[in-house]
Coordinates of N, CA, C and O in Angstrom, one line a residue:
M111 N 0.8 -1.2 0.0 CA 0.0 0.0 0.0 C 0.9 1.2 0.0 O 1.9 1.3 0.7
Y112 N 0.4 2.3 -0.7 CA 1.2 3.5 -0.8 C 0.9 4.3 0.5 O -0.2 4.5 0.9
K113 N 2.0 4.8 1.1 CA 2.0 5.6 2.2 C 2.4 7.0 1.8 O 3.6 7.2 1.5
P114 N 1.5 8.0 1.9 CA 1.8 9.4 1.5 C 2.7 10.1 2.5 O 2.7 9.8 3.7
S115 N 3.5 11.0 2.0 CA 4.4 11.8 2.9 C 3.5 12.9 3.5 O 2.4 13.2 3.1
D116 N 4.0 13.5 4.5 CA 3.3 14.7 5.1 C 3.1 15.8 4.1 O 2.0 16.4 4.1
E117 N 4.0 16.0 3.2 CA 3.9 17.0 2.2 C 2.8 16.6 1.2 O 2.0 17.5 0.8
E118 N 2.6 15.4 0.8 CA 1.6 14.9 0.0 C 0.2 15.1 0.6 O -0.8 15.6 0.0
L119 N 0.1 14.8 1.9 CA -1.2 15.0 2.6 C -1.5 16.5 2.7 O -2.7 16.8 2.5
K120 N -0.5 17.3 2.9 CA -0.7 18.7 3.0 C -1.2 19.3 1.6 O -2.0 20.2 1.6
S121 N -0.6 18.7 0.5 CA -1.0 19.2 -0.8 C -2.5 18.9 -1.1 O -3.2 19.8 -1.7
V122 N -3.0 17.8 -0.5 CA -4.5 17.6 -0.7 C -5.3 18.5 0.2 O -6.3 19.0 -0.2
E123 N -4.8 18.7 1.4 CA -5.5 19.7 2.3 C -5.6 21.1 1.7 O -6.6 21.7 1.7
D124 N -4.4 21.5 1.1 CA -4.4 22.8 0.5 C -5.3 22.9 -0.7 O -5.9 23.9 -1.0
W125 N -5.4 21.8 -1.5 CA -6.3 21.8 -2.7 C -7.7 22.0 -2.2 O -8.5 22.8 -2.8
F126 N -8.1 21.3 -1.1 CA -9.5 21.4 -0.6 C -9.7 22.8 0.0 O -10.8 23.3 -0.1
A127 N -8.7 23.4 0.6 CA -8.9 24.7 1.1 C -9.2 25.7 0.0 O -10.1 26.6 0.1
Q128 N -8.5 25.5 -1.2 CA -8.8 26.4 -2.3 C -10.2 26.1 -2.9 O -10.9 27.0 -3.2
Y129 N -10.5 24.8 -3.0 CA -11.8 24.4 -3.5 C -12.9 25.0 -2.6 O -13.9 25.6 -3.1
D130 N -12.8 24.9 -1.3 CA -13.8 25.4 -0.3 C -14.0 26.9 -0.4 O -15.1 27.4 -0.4
A131 N -12.8 27.6 -0.6 CA -12.9 29.1 -0.7 C -13.7 29.5 -1.9 O -14.5 30.4 -1.9
L132 N -13.4 28.8 -3.1 CA -14.1 29.1 -4.3 C -15.6 28.8 -4.2 O -16.5 29.5 -4.6
A133 N -15.9 27.6 -3.6 CA -17.3 27.2 -3.4 C -18.0 28.2 -2.5 O -19.2 28.5 -2.8
E134 N -17.4 28.7 -1.5 CA -18.0 29.6 -0.6 C -18.4 30.9 -1.3 O -19.5 31.4 -1.1
R135 N -17.6 31.3 -2.3 CA -17.9 32.5 -3.0 C -18.7 32.2 -4.3 O -19.1 33.2 -5.0
G136 N -19.0 31.0 -4.5 CA -19.9 30.6 -5.7 C -19.1 30.8 -7.0 O -19.8 31.0 -8.0
E137 N -17.8 30.6 -7.0 CA -17.0 30.8 -8.2 C -17.0 29.5 -9.0 O -16.0 28.8 -9.0
I138 N -18.1 29.2 -9.7 CA -18.3 27.9 -10.3 C -17.3 27.7 -11.5 O -16.7 26.6 -11.6
E139 N -17.1 28.7 -12.3 CA -16.1 28.6 -13.4 C -14.7 28.2 -12.9 O -14.0 27.4 -13.5
K140 N -14.3 28.8 -11.8 CA -13.0 28.6 -11.2 C -13.0 27.2 -10.6 O -11.9 26.5 -10.6
L141 N -14.1 26.7 -10.0 CA -14.2 25.3 -9.5 C -14.0 24.4 -10.7 O -13.2 23.4 -10.6
A142 N -14.6 24.7 -11.8 CA -14.4 23.8 -13.0 C -13.0 23.7 -13.4 O -12.5 22.7 -14.0
G143 N -12.3 24.8 -13.2 CA -10.8 24.8 -13.5 C -10.0 23.9 -12.7 O -8.8 23.6 -13.0
L144 N -10.6 23.4 -11.6 CA -9.9 22.5 -10.7 C -10.2 21.0 -11.1 O -9.8 20.1 -10.3
A145 N -10.9 20.8 -12.2 CA -11.3 19.4 -12.5 C -10.7 19.0 -13.8 O -10.2 19.7 -14.6
V146 N -10.9 17.7 -14.1 CA -10.5 17.0 -15.3 C -11.8 16.5 -16.0 O -12.6 15.9 -15.3
F147 N -12.0 16.9 -17.2 CA -13.3 16.5 -17.9 C -12.9 15.6 -19.1 O -11.9 15.7 -19.7
P148 N -13.8 14.6 -19.4 CA -15.1 14.5 -18.8 C -15.0 14.0 -17.4 O -14.0 13.2 -17.0
M149 N -15.9 14.4 -16.5 CA -15.9 14.0 -15.1 C -16.8 12.9 -14.9 O -17.9 12.8 -15.4
N150 N -16.4 11.9 -14.2 CA -17.2 10.7 -13.9 C -18.0 11.0 -12.6 O -17.6 11.6 -11.7
L151 N -19.3 10.5 -12.7 CA -20.2 10.7 -11.5 C -20.8 9.3 -11.2 O -21.2 8.6 -12.1
A152 N -20.8 9.0 -9.9 CA -21.5 7.7 -9.5 C -22.4 8.1 -8.4 O -22.0 8.8 -7.4
T153 N -23.7 7.7 -8.5 CA -24.7 8.0 -7.5 C -25.7 6.9 -7.5 O -25.4 5.8 -7.9
D154 N -26.8 7.1 -7.0 CA -27.9 6.1 -7.0 C -29.2 6.7 -7.4 O -29.4 7.9 -7.2
V155 N -30.1 5.9 -7.8 CA -31.4 6.3 -8.2 C -32.3 6.0 -7.0 O -32.3 4.8 -6.5
P156 N -33.0 7.0 -6.4 CA -33.8 6.7 -5.2 C -34.8 5.5 -5.5 O -35.5 5.5 -6.5
G157 N -34.7 4.5 -4.6 CA -35.6 3.4 -4.7 C -35.1 2.4 -5.8 O -35.8 1.4 -6.1
G158 N -33.9 2.6 -6.3 CA -33.5 1.8 -7.4 C -32.0 1.3 -7.2 O -31.7 0.8 -6.1
F159 N -31.2 1.5 -8.2 CA -29.8 1.0 -8.1 C -28.9 2.1 -8.4 O -29.3 3.3 -8.4
A160 N -27.6 1.8 -8.6 CA -26.6 2.8 -8.9 C -26.9 3.5 -10.3 O -27.6 2.9 -11.1
A161 N -26.4 4.7 -10.4 CA -26.5 5.4 -11.7 C -25.1 6.1 -11.9 O -24.5 6.6 -11.0
V162 N -24.6 6.0 -13.2 CA -23.4 6.6 -13.5 C -23.5 7.4 -14.8 O -24.3 7.1 -15.6
R163 N -22.7 8.4 -14.9 CA -22.7 9.2 -16.1 C -21.4 10.0 -16.1 O -20.6 10.0 -15.2
Q164 N -21.2 10.7 -17.2 CA -20.0 11.6 -17.3 C -20.6 13.0 -17.7 O -21.6 13.1 -18.4
W165 N -19.9 14.0 -17.1 CA -20.3 15.4 -17.4 C -19.2 16.1 -18.2 O -18.0 15.9 -17.9
T166 N -19.6 16.9 -19.1 CA -18.7 17.8 -19.7 C -18.5 19.0 -18.8 O -19.2 19.1 -17.8
R167 N -17.6 19.9 -19.1 CA -17.4 21.1 -18.2 C -18.7 21.9 -18.2 O -19.1 22.3 -17.1
E168 N -19.3 22.0 -19.3 CA -20.6 22.8 -19.4 C -21.7 22.2 -18.5 O -22.4 22.9 -17.8
E169 N -21.8 20.9 -18.5 CA -22.8 20.2 -17.7 C -22.5 20.3 -16.2 O -23.3 20.5 -15.3
Y170 N -21.2 20.2 -15.9 CA -20.7 20.4 -14.5 C -21.1 21.8 -14.0 O -21.7 22.0 -12.9
V171 N -20.8 22.8 -14.8 CA -21.0 24.2 -14.4 C -22.5 24.4 -14.2 O -22.9 25.0 -13.2
E172 N -23.3 23.9 -15.1 CA -24.8 24.1 -14.9 C -25.3 23.4 -13.7 O -26.1 24.0 -12.9
A173 N -24.8 22.2 -13.4 CA -25.3 21.4 -12.2 C -24.8 22.1 -10.9 O -25.6 22.2 -10.0
M174 N -23.6 22.6 -10.9 CA -23.1 23.3 -9.7 C -23.8 24.6 -9.5 O -24.0 25.0 -8.3
R175 N -24.1 25.3 -10.5 CA -24.9 26.6 -10.4 C -26.2 26.3 -9.7 O -26.6 27.0 -8.8
E176 N -26.9 25.2 -10.2 CA -28.2 24.9 -9.6 C -28.0 24.4 -8.2 O -28.8 24.8 -7.3
A177 N -27.0 23.6 -7.9 CA -26.8 23.1 -6.5 C -26.3 24.1 -5.5 O -26.7 24.1 -4.4
M178 N -25.4 25.0 -6.0 CA -24.7 25.9 -5.1 C -25.3 27.3 -5.1 O -25.0 28.1 -4.2
G179 N -26.0 27.6 -6.1 CA -26.5 29.0 -6.2 C -25.4 30.0 -6.2 O -24.4 29.9 -6.9
G180 N -25.5 30.9 -5.2 CA -24.4 32.0 -5.1 C -23.3 31.5 -4.2 O -22.4 32.4 -3.9
G181 N -23.2 30.3 -3.8 CA -22.1 29.8 -3.0 C -22.5 29.2 -1.7 O -23.7 29.2 -1.4
T182 N -21.6 28.7 -1.0 CA -21.9 28.0 0.3 C -21.7 28.9 1.5 O -21.9 28.4 2.6
A183 N -21.4 30.2 1.3 CA -21.2 31.1 2.4 C -22.5 31.2 3.2 O -23.6 31.1 2.7
G184 N -22.4 31.2 4.5 CA -23.6 31.3 5.4 C -24.2 30.0 5.7 O -25.2 29.9 6.5
L185 N -23.7 28.9 5.2 CA -24.2 27.6 5.5 C -23.5 26.9 6.7 O -23.9 25.9 7.2
G186 N -22.5 27.6 7.2 CA -21.8 27.0 8.4 C -21.2 25.6 8.0 O -21.3 24.7 8.8
M187 N -20.7 25.5 6.8 CA -20.2 24.2 6.3 C -18.9 23.8 7.1 O -18.0 24.5 7.3
E188 N -19.0 22.5 7.6 CA -17.9 21.9 8.3 C -17.6 20.6 7.6 O -18.5 19.8 7.4
S189 N -16.4 20.3 7.2 CA -16.0 19.1 6.5 C -14.9 18.4 7.2 O -13.9 19.0 7.6
V190 N -15.1 17.1 7.3 CA -14.0 16.2 7.8 C -13.6 15.3 6.6 O -14.5 14.5 6.1
R191 N -12.4 15.4 6.2 CA -11.9 14.7 5.0 C -10.9 13.6 5.3 O -10.0 13.9 6.1
T192 N -11.0 12.5 4.7 CA -10.0 11.4 5.0 C -9.5 10.9 3.6 O -10.2 10.3 2.8
P193 N -8.2 11.3 3.3 CA -7.7 10.9 2.0 C -7.1 9.4 2.1 O -6.6 9.0 3.1
H194 N -7.4 8.7 1.0 CA -6.9 7.4 0.9 C -6.1 7.3 -0.4 O -6.6 7.3 -1.5
F195 N -4.7 7.4 -0.3 CA -3.9 7.4 -1.4 C -3.8 6.1 -2.0 O -3.5 5.1 -1.3
L196 N -4.1 6.0 -3.3 CA -3.9 4.7 -4.0 C -2.5 4.6 -4.6 O -2.0 3.5 -4.9
S197 N -1.9 5.8 -4.9 CA -0.6 5.9 -5.5 C -0.2 7.4 -5.3 O -1.0 8.2 -4.8
P198 N 1.0 7.8 -5.7 CA 1.4 9.2 -5.5 C 0.5 10.1 -6.4 O 0.4 11.3 -6.1
N199 N -0.2 9.6 -7.4 CA -1.0 10.4 -8.3 C -2.5 10.2 -8.2 O -3.2 10.9 -9.0
L200 N -2.9 9.3 -7.4 CA -4.4 9.1 -7.2 C -4.7 9.0 -5.8 O -4.1 8.3 -5.0
V201 N -5.7 9.8 -5.4 CA -6.2 9.8 -4.0 C -7.7 9.9 -4.0 O -8.3 10.8 -4.6
F202 N -8.3 9.0 -3.3 CA -9.7 9.0 -3.1 C -10.0 9.7 -1.7 O -9.4 9.2 -0.7
V203 N -10.8 10.7 -1.7 CA -11.0 11.5 -0.5 C -12.4 11.3 0.0 O -13.4 11.7 -0.7
E204 N -12.6 10.7 1.1 CA -13.9 10.5 1.7 C -14.2 11.8 2.6 O -13.4 12.2 3.4
T205 N -15.4 12.3 2.4 CA -15.8 13.5 3.1 C -17.1 13.3 3.9 O -18.1 12.8 3.3
V206 N -17.2 13.8 5.1 CA -18.4 13.9 5.9 C -18.6 15.4 6.1 O -17.7 16.0 6.7
A207 N -19.6 16.0 5.5 CA -19.8 17.5 5.6 C -21.1 17.7 6.3 O -22.1 17.0 6.1
T208 N -21.1 18.7 7.2 CA -22.3 19.1 7.9 C -22.5 20.6 7.6 O -21.5 21.4 7.6
M209 N -23.8 21.0 7.4 CA -24.1 22.4 7.1 C -25.4 22.7 7.8 O -26.2 21.8 8.2
T210 N -25.7 24.0 7.9 CA -27.0 24.4 8.4 C -27.8 25.0 7.3 O -27.4 25.9 6.6
V211 N -29.0 24.4 7.1 CA -29.9 24.8 6.1 C -31.3 25.1 6.8 O -31.9 24.3 7.4
E212 N -31.7 26.4 6.6 CA -32.9 26.8 7.3 C -33.0 26.5 8.7 O -34.0 26.0 9.2
G213 N -31.9 26.6 9.4 CA -31.8 26.4 10.9 C -31.6 24.9 11.3 O -31.5 24.6 12.4
R214 N -31.6 24.0 10.3 CA -31.4 22.6 10.6 C -30.0 22.2 10.2 O -29.5 22.6 9.1
R215 N -29.4 21.3 11.0 CA -28.1 20.7 10.7 C -28.3 19.5 9.8 O -29.1 18.7 10.1
E216 N -27.6 19.5 8.6 CA -27.7 18.4 7.7 C -26.3 17.9 7.4 O -25.4 18.7 7.3
S217 N -26.2 16.6 7.2 CA -24.9 16.0 6.9 C -25.0 15.3 5.6 O -26.0 14.8 5.2
M218 N -23.8 15.2 4.9 CA -23.6 14.5 3.7 C -22.4 13.7 3.8 O -21.4 14.0 4.5
H219 N -22.4 12.6 3.0 CA -21.2 11.7 3.0 C -20.9 11.5 1.5 O -21.8 11.1 0.7
Y220 N -19.7 11.8 1.1 CA -19.4 11.6 -0.4 C -17.9 11.4 -0.5 O -17.1 11.5 0.4
G221 N -17.5 11.1 -1.7 CA -16.1 10.9 -2.1 C -15.7 11.5 -3.4 O -16.6 11.6 -4.3
D222 N -14.5 11.9 -3.5 CA -13.9 12.4 -4.7 C -12.6 11.7 -5.0 O -11.8 11.5 -4.1
L223 N -12.4 11.4 -6.3 CA -11.2 10.9 -6.8 C -10.4 12.1 -7.3 O -10.9 12.7 -8.3
L224 N -9.3 12.4 -6.7 CA -8.4 13.4 -7.2 C -7.2 12.8 -8.0 O -6.7 11.7 -7.5
V225 N -6.9 13.4 -9.1 CA -5.7 12.9 -9.9 C -4.7 14.0 -9.9 O -5.0 15.2 -10.0
R226 N -3.4 13.6 -9.9 CA -2.4 14.6 -10.0 C -2.1 14.9 -11.4 O -1.9 14.0 -12.2
T227 N -2.1 16.2 -11.8 CA -1.8 16.6 -13.1 C -0.6 17.5 -13.0 O -0.1 17.9 -12.0
P228 N 0.0 17.9 -14.2 CA 1.2 18.8 -14.1 C 0.9 20.1 -13.4 O 1.8 20.7 -12.9
E229 N -0.4 20.5 -13.4 CA -0.8 21.8 -12.7 C -1.1 21.5 -11.2 O -1.4 22.5 -10.5
G230 N -1.2 20.3 -10.8 CA -1.5 20.0 -9.4 C -2.7 19.1 -9.4 O -3.1 18.5 -10.4
W231 N -3.3 18.9 -8.2 CA -4.4 18.0 -8.0 C -5.6 18.5 -8.8 O -5.8 19.8 -8.9
A232 N -6.5 17.6 -9.3 CA -7.7 17.9 -9.9 C -8.7 16.9 -9.6 O -8.3 15.7 -9.4
F233 N -10.0 17.2 -9.4 CA -10.9 16.2 -9.2 C -11.5 15.6 -10.5 O -11.7 16.4 -11.5
Q234 N -11.7 14.3 -10.5 CA -12.1 13.7 -11.8 C -13.3 12.8 -11.6 O -14.1 12.6 -12.5
T235 N -13.6 12.3 -10.4 CA -14.7 11.5 -10.1 C -15.4 11.9 -8.8 O -14.7 12.2 -7.8
M236 N -16.7 12.1 -8.9 CA -17.5 12.4 -7.7 C -18.4 11.2 -7.4 O -19.1 10.7 -8.4
A237 N -18.5 10.8 -6.2 CA -19.4 9.7 -5.8 C -20.2 10.1 -4.6 O -19.6 10.5 -3.5
Q238 N -21.5 10.2 -4.7 CA -22.4 10.6 -3.6 C -23.8 10.0 -3.9 O -24.3 10.1 -5.0
G239 N -24.4 9.4 -2.9 CA -25.8 8.9 -3.0 C -26.8 10.0 -3.2 O -26.6 11.2 -2.8
G240 N -27.9 9.7 -3.9 CA -29.0 10.6 -3.9 C -29.1 11.6 -5.0 O -30.0 12.4 -5.1
W241 N -28.2 11.6 -6.0 CA -28.2 12.6 -7.0 C -28.9 12.1 -8.3 O -29.1 12.8 -9.2
G242 N -29.3 10.8 -8.3 CA -29.8 10.2 -9.5 C -31.2 10.4 -9.9 O -31.8 9.6 -10.6
H243 N -31.9 11.4 -9.4 CA -33.3 11.6 -9.7 C -33.4 11.8 -11.3 O -32.8 12.7 -11.8
G244 N -34.2 10.9 -11.9 CA -34.4 10.9 -13.3 C -33.3 10.3 -14.2 O -33.4 10.3 -15.4
W245 N -32.2 9.8 -13.5 CA -31.1 9.2 -14.3 C -31.4 7.8 -14.5 O -32.1 7.1 -13.7
P246 N -31.0 7.2 -15.6 CA -31.2 5.8 -15.8 C -30.3 5.0 -14.9 O -29.2 5.4 -14.6
Q247 N -30.8 3.9 -14.3 CA -29.9 3.1 -13.5 C -28.9 2.4 -14.3 O -29.0 2.1 -15.5
A248 N -27.8 2.1 -13.6 CA -26.6 1.5 -14.3 C -27.0 0.0 -14.6 O -27.7 -0.6 -13.9
T249 N -26.4 -0.4 -15.7 CA -26.6 -1.8 -16.1 C -25.2 -2.3 -16.5 O -24.3 -1.6 -17.0
R250 N -25.0 -3.6 -16.3 CA -23.7 -4.2 -16.6 C -23.6 -4.5 -18.1 O -24.6 -4.7 -18.7
G251 N -22.3 -4.7 -18.5 CA -22.1 -5.1 -19.9 C -22.2 -4.0 -20.9 O -22.1 -4.1 -22.0

């Protein structure tokens, strides 16, 4: 198993600090600049099975504008992230995030696959349950 150095762990923390700051301000285009496209998504269809698809940059921007609106500022977002390095260039980061929405605390559990590029880390795959409303369920073969 690959054991990351303290510097590698810090590089992932720093990447997420940049991502979080952009998300807070609702800078969706700049968030898209931190990704590799096409982006893979894995989720599930409520009451069904898994659903997968790929997004272009344009589809990502549209979906994030809808999901984030003007940004995450004011939501009291707290995230606990656990990176699982698969190699020096691949890290799957598991996140438990808690935020306040209309006075209620809500939690989310999701994962992102970050890939190392010449420009630094970029996210390439998002996995989170519950996004598959209206998506066709995955089939094998």
